[in-house]
CSV table of C-alpha atoms in Angstrom, one decimal:
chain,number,residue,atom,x,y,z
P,156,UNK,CA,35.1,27.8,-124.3
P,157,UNK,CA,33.3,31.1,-122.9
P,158,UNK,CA,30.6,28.4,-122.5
P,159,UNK,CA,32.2,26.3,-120.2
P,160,UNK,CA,33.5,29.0,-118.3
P,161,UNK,CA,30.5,30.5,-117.5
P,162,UNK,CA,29.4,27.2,-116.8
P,163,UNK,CA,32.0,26.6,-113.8
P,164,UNK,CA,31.6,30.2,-112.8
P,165,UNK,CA,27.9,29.2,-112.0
P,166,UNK,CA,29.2,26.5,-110.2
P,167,UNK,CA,31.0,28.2,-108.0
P,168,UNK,CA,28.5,30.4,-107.3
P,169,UNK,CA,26.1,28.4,-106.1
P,170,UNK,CA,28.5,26.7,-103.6
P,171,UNK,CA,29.1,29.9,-102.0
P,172,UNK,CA,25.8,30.9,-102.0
P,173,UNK,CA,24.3,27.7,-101.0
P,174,UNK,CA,27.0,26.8,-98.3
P,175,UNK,CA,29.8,24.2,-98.4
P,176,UNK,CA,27.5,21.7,-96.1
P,177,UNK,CA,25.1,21.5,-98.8
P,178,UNK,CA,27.5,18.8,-100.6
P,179,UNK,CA,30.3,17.8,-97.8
P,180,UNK,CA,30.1,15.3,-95.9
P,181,UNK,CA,27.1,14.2,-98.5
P,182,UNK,CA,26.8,11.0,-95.9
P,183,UNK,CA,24.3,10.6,-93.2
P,184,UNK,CA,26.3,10.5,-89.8
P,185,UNK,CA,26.8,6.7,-88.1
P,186,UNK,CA,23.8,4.8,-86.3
P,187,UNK,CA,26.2,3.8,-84.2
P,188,UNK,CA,28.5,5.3,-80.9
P,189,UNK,CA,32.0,6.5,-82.7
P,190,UNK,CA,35.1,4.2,-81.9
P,191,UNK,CA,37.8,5.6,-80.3
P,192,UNK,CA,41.6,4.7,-80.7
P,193,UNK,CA,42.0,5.6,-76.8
P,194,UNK,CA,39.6,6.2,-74.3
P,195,UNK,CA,38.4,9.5,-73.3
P,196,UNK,CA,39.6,10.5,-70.0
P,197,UNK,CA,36.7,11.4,-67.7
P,198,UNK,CA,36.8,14.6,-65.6
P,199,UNK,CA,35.3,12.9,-62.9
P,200,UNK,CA,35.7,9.4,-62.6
P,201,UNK,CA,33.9,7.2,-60.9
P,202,UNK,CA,34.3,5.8,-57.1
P,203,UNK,CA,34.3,2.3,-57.2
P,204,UNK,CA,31.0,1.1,-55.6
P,205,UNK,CA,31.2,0.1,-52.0
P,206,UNK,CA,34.7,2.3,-50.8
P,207,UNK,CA,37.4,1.0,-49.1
P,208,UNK,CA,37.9,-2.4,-48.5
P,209,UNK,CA,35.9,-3.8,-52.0
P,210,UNK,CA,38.4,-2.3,-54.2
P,211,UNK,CA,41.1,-3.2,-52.5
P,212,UNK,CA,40.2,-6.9,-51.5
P,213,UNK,CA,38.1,-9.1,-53.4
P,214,UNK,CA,34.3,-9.9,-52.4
P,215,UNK,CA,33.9,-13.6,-51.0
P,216,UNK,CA,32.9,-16.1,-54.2
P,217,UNK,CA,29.9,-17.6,-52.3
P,218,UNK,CA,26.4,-16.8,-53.3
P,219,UNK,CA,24.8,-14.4,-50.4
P,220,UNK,CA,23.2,-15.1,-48.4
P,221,UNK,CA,25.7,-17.6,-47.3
P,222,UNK,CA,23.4,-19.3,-44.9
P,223,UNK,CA,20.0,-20.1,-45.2
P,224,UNK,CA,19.3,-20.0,-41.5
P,225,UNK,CA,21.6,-17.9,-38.8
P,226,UNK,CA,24.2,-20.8,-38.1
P,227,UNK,CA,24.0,-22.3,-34.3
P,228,UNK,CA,27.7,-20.9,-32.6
P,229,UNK,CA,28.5,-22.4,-28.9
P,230,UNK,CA,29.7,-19.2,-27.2
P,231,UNK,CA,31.5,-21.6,-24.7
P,232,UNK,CA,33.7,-23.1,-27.0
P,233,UNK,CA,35.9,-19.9,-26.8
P,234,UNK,CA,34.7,-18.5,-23.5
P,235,UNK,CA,35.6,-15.0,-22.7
P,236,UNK,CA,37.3,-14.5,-19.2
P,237,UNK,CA,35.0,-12.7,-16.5
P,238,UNK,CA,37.3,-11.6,-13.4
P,239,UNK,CA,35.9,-10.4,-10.6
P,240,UNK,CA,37.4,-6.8,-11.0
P,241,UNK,CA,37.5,-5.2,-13.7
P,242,UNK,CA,39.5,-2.0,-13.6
P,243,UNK,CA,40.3,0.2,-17.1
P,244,UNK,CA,43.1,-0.1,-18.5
P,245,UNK,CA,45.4,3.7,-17.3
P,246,UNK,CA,48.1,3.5,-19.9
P,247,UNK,CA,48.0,6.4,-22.7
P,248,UNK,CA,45.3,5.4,-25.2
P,249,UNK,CA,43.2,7.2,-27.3
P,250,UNK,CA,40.4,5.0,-26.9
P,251,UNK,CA,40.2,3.6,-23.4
P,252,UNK,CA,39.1,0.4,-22.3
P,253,UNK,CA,40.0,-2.3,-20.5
P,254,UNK,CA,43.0,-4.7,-21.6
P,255,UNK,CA,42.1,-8.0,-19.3
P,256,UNK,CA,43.1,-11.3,-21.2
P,257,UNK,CA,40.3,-12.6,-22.8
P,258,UNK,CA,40.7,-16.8,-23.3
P,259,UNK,CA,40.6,-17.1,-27.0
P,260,UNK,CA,42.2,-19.6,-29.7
P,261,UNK,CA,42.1,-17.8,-32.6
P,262,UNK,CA,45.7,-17.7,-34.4
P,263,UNK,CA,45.9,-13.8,-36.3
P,264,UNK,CA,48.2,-15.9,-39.5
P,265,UNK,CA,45.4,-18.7,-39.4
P,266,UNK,CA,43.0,-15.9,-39.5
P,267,UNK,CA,44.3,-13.6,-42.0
P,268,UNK,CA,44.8,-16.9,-44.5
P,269,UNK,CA,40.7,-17.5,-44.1
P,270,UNK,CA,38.4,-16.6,-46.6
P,271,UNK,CA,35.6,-14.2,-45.8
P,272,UNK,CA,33.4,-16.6,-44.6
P,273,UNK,CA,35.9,-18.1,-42.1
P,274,UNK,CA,36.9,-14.9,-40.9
P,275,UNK,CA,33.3,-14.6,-39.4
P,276,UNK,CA,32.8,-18.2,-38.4
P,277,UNK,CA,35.5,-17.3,-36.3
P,278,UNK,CA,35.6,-14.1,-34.8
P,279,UNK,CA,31.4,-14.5,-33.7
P,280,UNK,CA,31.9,-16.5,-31.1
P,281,UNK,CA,34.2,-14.2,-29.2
P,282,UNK,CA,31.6,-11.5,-29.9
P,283,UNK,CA,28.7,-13.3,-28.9
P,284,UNK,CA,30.8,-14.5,-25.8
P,285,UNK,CA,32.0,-11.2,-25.0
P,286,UNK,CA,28.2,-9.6,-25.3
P,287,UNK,CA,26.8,-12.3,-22.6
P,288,UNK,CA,29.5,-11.6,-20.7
P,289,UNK,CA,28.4,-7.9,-20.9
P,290,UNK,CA,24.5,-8.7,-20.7
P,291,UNK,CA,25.5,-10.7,-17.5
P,292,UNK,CA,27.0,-7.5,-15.9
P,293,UNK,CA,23.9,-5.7,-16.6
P,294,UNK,CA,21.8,-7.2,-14.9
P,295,UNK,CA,23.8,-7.1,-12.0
P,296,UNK,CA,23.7,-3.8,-12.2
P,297,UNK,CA,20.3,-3.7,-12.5
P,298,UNK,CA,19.5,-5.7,-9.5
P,299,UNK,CA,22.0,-3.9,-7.4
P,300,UNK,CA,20.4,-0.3,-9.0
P,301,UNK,CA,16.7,-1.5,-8.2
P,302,UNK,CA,17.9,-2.5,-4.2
P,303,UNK,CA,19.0,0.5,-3.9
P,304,UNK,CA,15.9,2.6,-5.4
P,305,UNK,CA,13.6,0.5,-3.6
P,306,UNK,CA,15.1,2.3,-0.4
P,307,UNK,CA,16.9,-1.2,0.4
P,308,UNK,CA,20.0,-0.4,1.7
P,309,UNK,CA,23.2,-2.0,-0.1
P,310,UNK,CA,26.3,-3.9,1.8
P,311,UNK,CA,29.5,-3.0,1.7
P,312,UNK,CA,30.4,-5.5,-1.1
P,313,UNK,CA,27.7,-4.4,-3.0
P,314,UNK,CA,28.0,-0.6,-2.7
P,315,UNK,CA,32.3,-1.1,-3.6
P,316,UNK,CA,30.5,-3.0,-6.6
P,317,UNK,CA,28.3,-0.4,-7.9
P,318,UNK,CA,31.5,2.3,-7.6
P,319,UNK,CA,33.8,-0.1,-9.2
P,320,UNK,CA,31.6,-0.4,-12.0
P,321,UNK,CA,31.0,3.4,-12.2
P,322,UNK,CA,34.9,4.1,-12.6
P,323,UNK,CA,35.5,1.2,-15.5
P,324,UNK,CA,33.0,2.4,-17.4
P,325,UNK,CA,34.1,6.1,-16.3
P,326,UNK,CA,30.8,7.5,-15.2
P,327,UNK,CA,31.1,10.7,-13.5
P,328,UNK,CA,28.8,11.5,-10.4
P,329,UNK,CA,28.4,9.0,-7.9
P,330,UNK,CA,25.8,6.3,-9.0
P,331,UNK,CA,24.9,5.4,-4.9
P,332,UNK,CA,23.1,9.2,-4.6
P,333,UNK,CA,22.8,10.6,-8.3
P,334,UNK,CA,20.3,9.3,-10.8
P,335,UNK,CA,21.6,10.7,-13.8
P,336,UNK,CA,25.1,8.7,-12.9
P,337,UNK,CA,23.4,5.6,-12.5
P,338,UNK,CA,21.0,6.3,-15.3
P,339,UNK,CA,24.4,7.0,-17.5
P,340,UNK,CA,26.0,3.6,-16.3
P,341,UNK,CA,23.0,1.5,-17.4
P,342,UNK,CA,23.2,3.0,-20.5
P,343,UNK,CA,27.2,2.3,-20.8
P,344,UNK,CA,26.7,-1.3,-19.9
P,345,UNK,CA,25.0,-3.5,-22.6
P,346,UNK,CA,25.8,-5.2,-25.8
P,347,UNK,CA,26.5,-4.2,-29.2
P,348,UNK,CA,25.0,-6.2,-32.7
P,349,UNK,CA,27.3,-8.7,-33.9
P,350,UNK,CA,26.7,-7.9,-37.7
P,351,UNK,CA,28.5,-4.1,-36.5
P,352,UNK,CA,31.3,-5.5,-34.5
P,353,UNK,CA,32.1,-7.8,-37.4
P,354,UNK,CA,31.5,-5.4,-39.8
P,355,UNK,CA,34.0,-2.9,-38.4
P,356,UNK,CA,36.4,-5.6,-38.0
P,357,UNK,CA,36.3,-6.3,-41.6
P,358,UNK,CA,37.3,-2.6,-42.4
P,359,UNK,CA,39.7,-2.0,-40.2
P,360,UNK,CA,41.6,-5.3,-40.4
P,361,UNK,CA,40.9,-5.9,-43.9
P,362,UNK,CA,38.8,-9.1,-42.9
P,363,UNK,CA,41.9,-10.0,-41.0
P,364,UNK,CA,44.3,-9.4,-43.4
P,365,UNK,CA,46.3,-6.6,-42.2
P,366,UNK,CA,49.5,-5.9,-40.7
P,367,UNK,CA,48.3,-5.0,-37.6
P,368,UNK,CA,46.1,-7.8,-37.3
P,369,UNK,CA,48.9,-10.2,-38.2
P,370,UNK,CA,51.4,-8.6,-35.7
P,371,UNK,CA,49.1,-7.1,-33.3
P,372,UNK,CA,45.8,-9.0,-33.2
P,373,UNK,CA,44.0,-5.4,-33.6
P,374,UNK,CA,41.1,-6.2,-35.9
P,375,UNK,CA,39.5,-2.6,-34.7
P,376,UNK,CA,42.1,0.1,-35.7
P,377,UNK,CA,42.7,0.5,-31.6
P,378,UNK,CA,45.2,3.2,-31.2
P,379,UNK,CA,47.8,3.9,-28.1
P,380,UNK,CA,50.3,6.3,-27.3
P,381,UNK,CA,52.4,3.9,-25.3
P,382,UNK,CA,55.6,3.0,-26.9
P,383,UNK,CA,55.1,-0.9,-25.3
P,384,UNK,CA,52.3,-1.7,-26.6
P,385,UNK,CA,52.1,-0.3,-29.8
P,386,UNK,CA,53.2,-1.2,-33.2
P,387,UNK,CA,54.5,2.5,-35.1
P,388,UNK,CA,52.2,2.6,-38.9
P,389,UNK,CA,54.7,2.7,-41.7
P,390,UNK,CA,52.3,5.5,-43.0
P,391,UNK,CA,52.5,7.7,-40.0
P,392,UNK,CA,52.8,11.5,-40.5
P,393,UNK,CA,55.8,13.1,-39.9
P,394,UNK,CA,55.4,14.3,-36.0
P,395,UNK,CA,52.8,12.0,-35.3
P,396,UNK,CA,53.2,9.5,-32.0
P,397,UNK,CA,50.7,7.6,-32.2
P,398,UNK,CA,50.8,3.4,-32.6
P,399,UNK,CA,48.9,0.7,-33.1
P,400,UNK,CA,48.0,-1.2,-30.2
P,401,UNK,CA,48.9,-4.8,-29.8
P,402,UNK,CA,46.8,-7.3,-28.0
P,403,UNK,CA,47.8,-10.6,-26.7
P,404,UNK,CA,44.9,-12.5,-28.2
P,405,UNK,CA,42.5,-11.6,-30.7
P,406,UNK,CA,39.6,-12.1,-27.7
P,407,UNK,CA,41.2,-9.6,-26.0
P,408,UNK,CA,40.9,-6.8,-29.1
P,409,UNK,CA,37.2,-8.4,-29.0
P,410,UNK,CA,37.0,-6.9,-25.6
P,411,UNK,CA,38.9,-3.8,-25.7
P,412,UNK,CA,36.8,-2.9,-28.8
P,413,UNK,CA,33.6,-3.4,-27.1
P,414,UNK,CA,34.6,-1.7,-23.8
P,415,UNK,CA,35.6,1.1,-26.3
P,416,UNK,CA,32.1,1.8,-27.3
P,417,UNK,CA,30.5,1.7,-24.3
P,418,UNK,CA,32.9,3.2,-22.4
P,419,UNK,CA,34.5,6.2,-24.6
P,420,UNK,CA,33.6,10.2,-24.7
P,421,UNK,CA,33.3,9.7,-28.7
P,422,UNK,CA,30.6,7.8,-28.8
P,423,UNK,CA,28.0,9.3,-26.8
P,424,UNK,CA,25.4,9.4,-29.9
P,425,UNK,CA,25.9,5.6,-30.0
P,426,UNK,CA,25.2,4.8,-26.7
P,427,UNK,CA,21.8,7.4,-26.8
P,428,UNK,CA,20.6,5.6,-29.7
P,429,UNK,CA,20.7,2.4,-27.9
P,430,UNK,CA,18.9,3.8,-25.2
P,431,UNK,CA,16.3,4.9,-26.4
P,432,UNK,CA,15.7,1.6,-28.2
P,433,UNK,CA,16.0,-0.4,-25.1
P,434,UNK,CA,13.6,2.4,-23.7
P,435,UNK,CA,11.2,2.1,-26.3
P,436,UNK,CA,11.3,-2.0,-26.5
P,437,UNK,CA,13.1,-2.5,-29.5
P,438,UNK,CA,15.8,-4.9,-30.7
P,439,UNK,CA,19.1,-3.6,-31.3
P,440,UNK,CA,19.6,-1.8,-34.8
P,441,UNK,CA,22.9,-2.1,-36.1
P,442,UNK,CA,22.1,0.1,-38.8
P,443,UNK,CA,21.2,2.8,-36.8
P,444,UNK,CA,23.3,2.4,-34.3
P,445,UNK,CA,26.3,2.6,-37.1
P,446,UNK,CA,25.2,6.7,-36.9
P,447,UNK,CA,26.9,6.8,-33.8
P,448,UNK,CA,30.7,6.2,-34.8
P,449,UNK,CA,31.1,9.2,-36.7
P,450,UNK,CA,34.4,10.0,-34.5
P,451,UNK,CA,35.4,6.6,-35.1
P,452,UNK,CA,37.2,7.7,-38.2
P,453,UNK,CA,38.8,10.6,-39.7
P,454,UNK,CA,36.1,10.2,-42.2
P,455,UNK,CA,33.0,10.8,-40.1
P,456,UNK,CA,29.8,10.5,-42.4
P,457,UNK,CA,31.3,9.2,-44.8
P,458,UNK,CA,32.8,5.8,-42.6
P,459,UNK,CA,29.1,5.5,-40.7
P,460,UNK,CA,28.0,4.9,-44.9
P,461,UNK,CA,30.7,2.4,-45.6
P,462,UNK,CA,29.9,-0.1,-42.2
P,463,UNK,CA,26.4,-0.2,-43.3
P,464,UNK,CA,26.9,-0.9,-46.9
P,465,UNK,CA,29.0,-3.6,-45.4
P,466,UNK,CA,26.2,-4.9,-43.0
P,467,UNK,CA,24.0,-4.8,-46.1
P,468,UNK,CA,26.3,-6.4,-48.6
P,469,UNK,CA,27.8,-8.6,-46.7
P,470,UNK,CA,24.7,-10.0,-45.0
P,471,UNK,CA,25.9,-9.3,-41.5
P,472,UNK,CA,22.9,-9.1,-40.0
P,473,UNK,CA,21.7,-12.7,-40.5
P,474,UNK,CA,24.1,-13.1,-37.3
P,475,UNK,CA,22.8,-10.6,-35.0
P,476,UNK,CA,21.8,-13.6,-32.1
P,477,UNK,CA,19.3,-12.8,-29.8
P,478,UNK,CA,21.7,-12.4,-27.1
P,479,UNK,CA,22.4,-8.9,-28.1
P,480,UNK,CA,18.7,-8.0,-28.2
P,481,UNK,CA,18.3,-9.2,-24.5
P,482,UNK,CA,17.3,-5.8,-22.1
């Protein structure tokens, strides 16, 4: 018995001495990642890849790109209206531009049932309308700019043309004896890449699936502070008056936006960029160009990132036509 004790005794001693790990667990540890009965919340999770809209809305089902080749529009099946005066529009927007009727026959519900693909098909013709409408006027300007440089003196129609373009586009100076005003107006009147117009439209209308796109035909997030022609956001901050403006067509949001970024204080960085690309003899970057609407939304850097992610995803740029590219 005195045997056996000192026996255990021993035991016991060793344990201590030799540390309780020595003998539990006496099992190697899994080869394999430990099963959980619930997951493990993250203290950071993930941002779902792409932002606002991809998590939101699902990505078209077509393979990309979804053309081989740039498909062949007909900008005159939906021509865009060109009247002989264009004057901005003086109501109470935050982003001025004009508001003449464009001649379009896109239906917003027809639109907003479309897949992704349709919802391109259909809005680049207005786009690519609208942008020869715009090329058109610049070289108009041009001509009348070059007359007038050349020491030629202008008509009356002519110099009431080259003011009347000044004020929509809301250069200040007086383009008929300053050269930075006129130098400022060129810059103002030119085209912008399809794959960014569409691209922003897609975003802000939710590839025309929003309310305001439904109810308003504003595919570009357009903003006014005139009760008539506004539609109030159900989200809107308490004290905050602004709407969201309503168009008559969807050719005329086509416009409005346009005139918006050519015409607006904002985007200033935008319209350098492009100059200095028409300057230097290049074609018209949408990607870079995107660096320039960093005012565009409350989110600044962060919104110029998202556009281009959806010119890249998306495969916009397959319909930049070489209308936009033309100086």
């Amino acid at each position: 018995m005195r045997r056996v004790t000192k026996t255990v005794a021993a035991l016991i001693l060793a344990t201590v001495s030799m540390g309780a790990s020595a003998f539990y667990p006496n099992f190697p540890p899994p080869g394999y990642a430990a099963r959980y009965p619930h997951p493990r919340v993250q203290a950071n999770p993930p941002i779902p890849q792409g932002g606002y809209p991809y998590y939101a809305f699902s990505r078209p089902v077509q393979p990309y790109p979804w053309f081989a080749t740039r498909p062949q529009v007909d900008a005159t099946a939906r021509p865009a209206a060109a009247p002989a005066a264009e004057q901005p529009d003086a109501g109470a927007d935050d982003k001025q531009a004009t508001s003449e009727d464009v001649d379009a026959d896109i239906d917003a519900d027809a639109l907003a049932s479309s897949g992704n693909r349709e919802f391109v098909e259909s809005l680049l013709p207005l786009i690519e309308a609208e942008n020869q409408r715009i090329l058109t006027l610049r070289q108009e300007l041009l001509e009348l700019i070059a007359r007038l440089e050349s020491a030629t003196s202008l008509g009356k129609a002519q110099t009431k043309r080259l003011k009347q373009l000044a004020r929509t586009y809301r250069v200040e100076g007086n383009p008929l004896k300053d050269a930075d005003a006129r130098a400022t107006l060129i810059s103002r009147v030119d085209s912008v890449p399809a794959s960014l117009a569409l691209a922003q439209a897609a975003n802000e209308s939710a590839w025309g699936k929003s309310r305001f796109a439904r109810e308003g035909n504003n595919l570009f997030g357009i903003w006014t502070y005139d009760e008539d022609k506004g539609i109030v956001p159900l989200r809107r901050a308490p004290g905050k008056k602004h709407l969201v403006r309503k168009f008559d067509s969807i050719g005329d949001s086509v416009r409005y936006y346009l005139h918006t970024l050519n015409s607006h204080p904002a985007y200033a960085s935008l319209r350098e960029i492009r100059a200095g690309m028409r300057a230097n003899g290049q074609a018209l970057d949408a990607l870079m160009l995107a660096g320039g609407l960093t005012n565009y939304s409350a989110r600044g850097e962060q919104y110029v990132e998202l556009i281009r992610d959806m010119i890249r995803r998306f495969e916009l740029a397959i319909y930049d036509a070489a209308v936009a590219n033309e100086a």
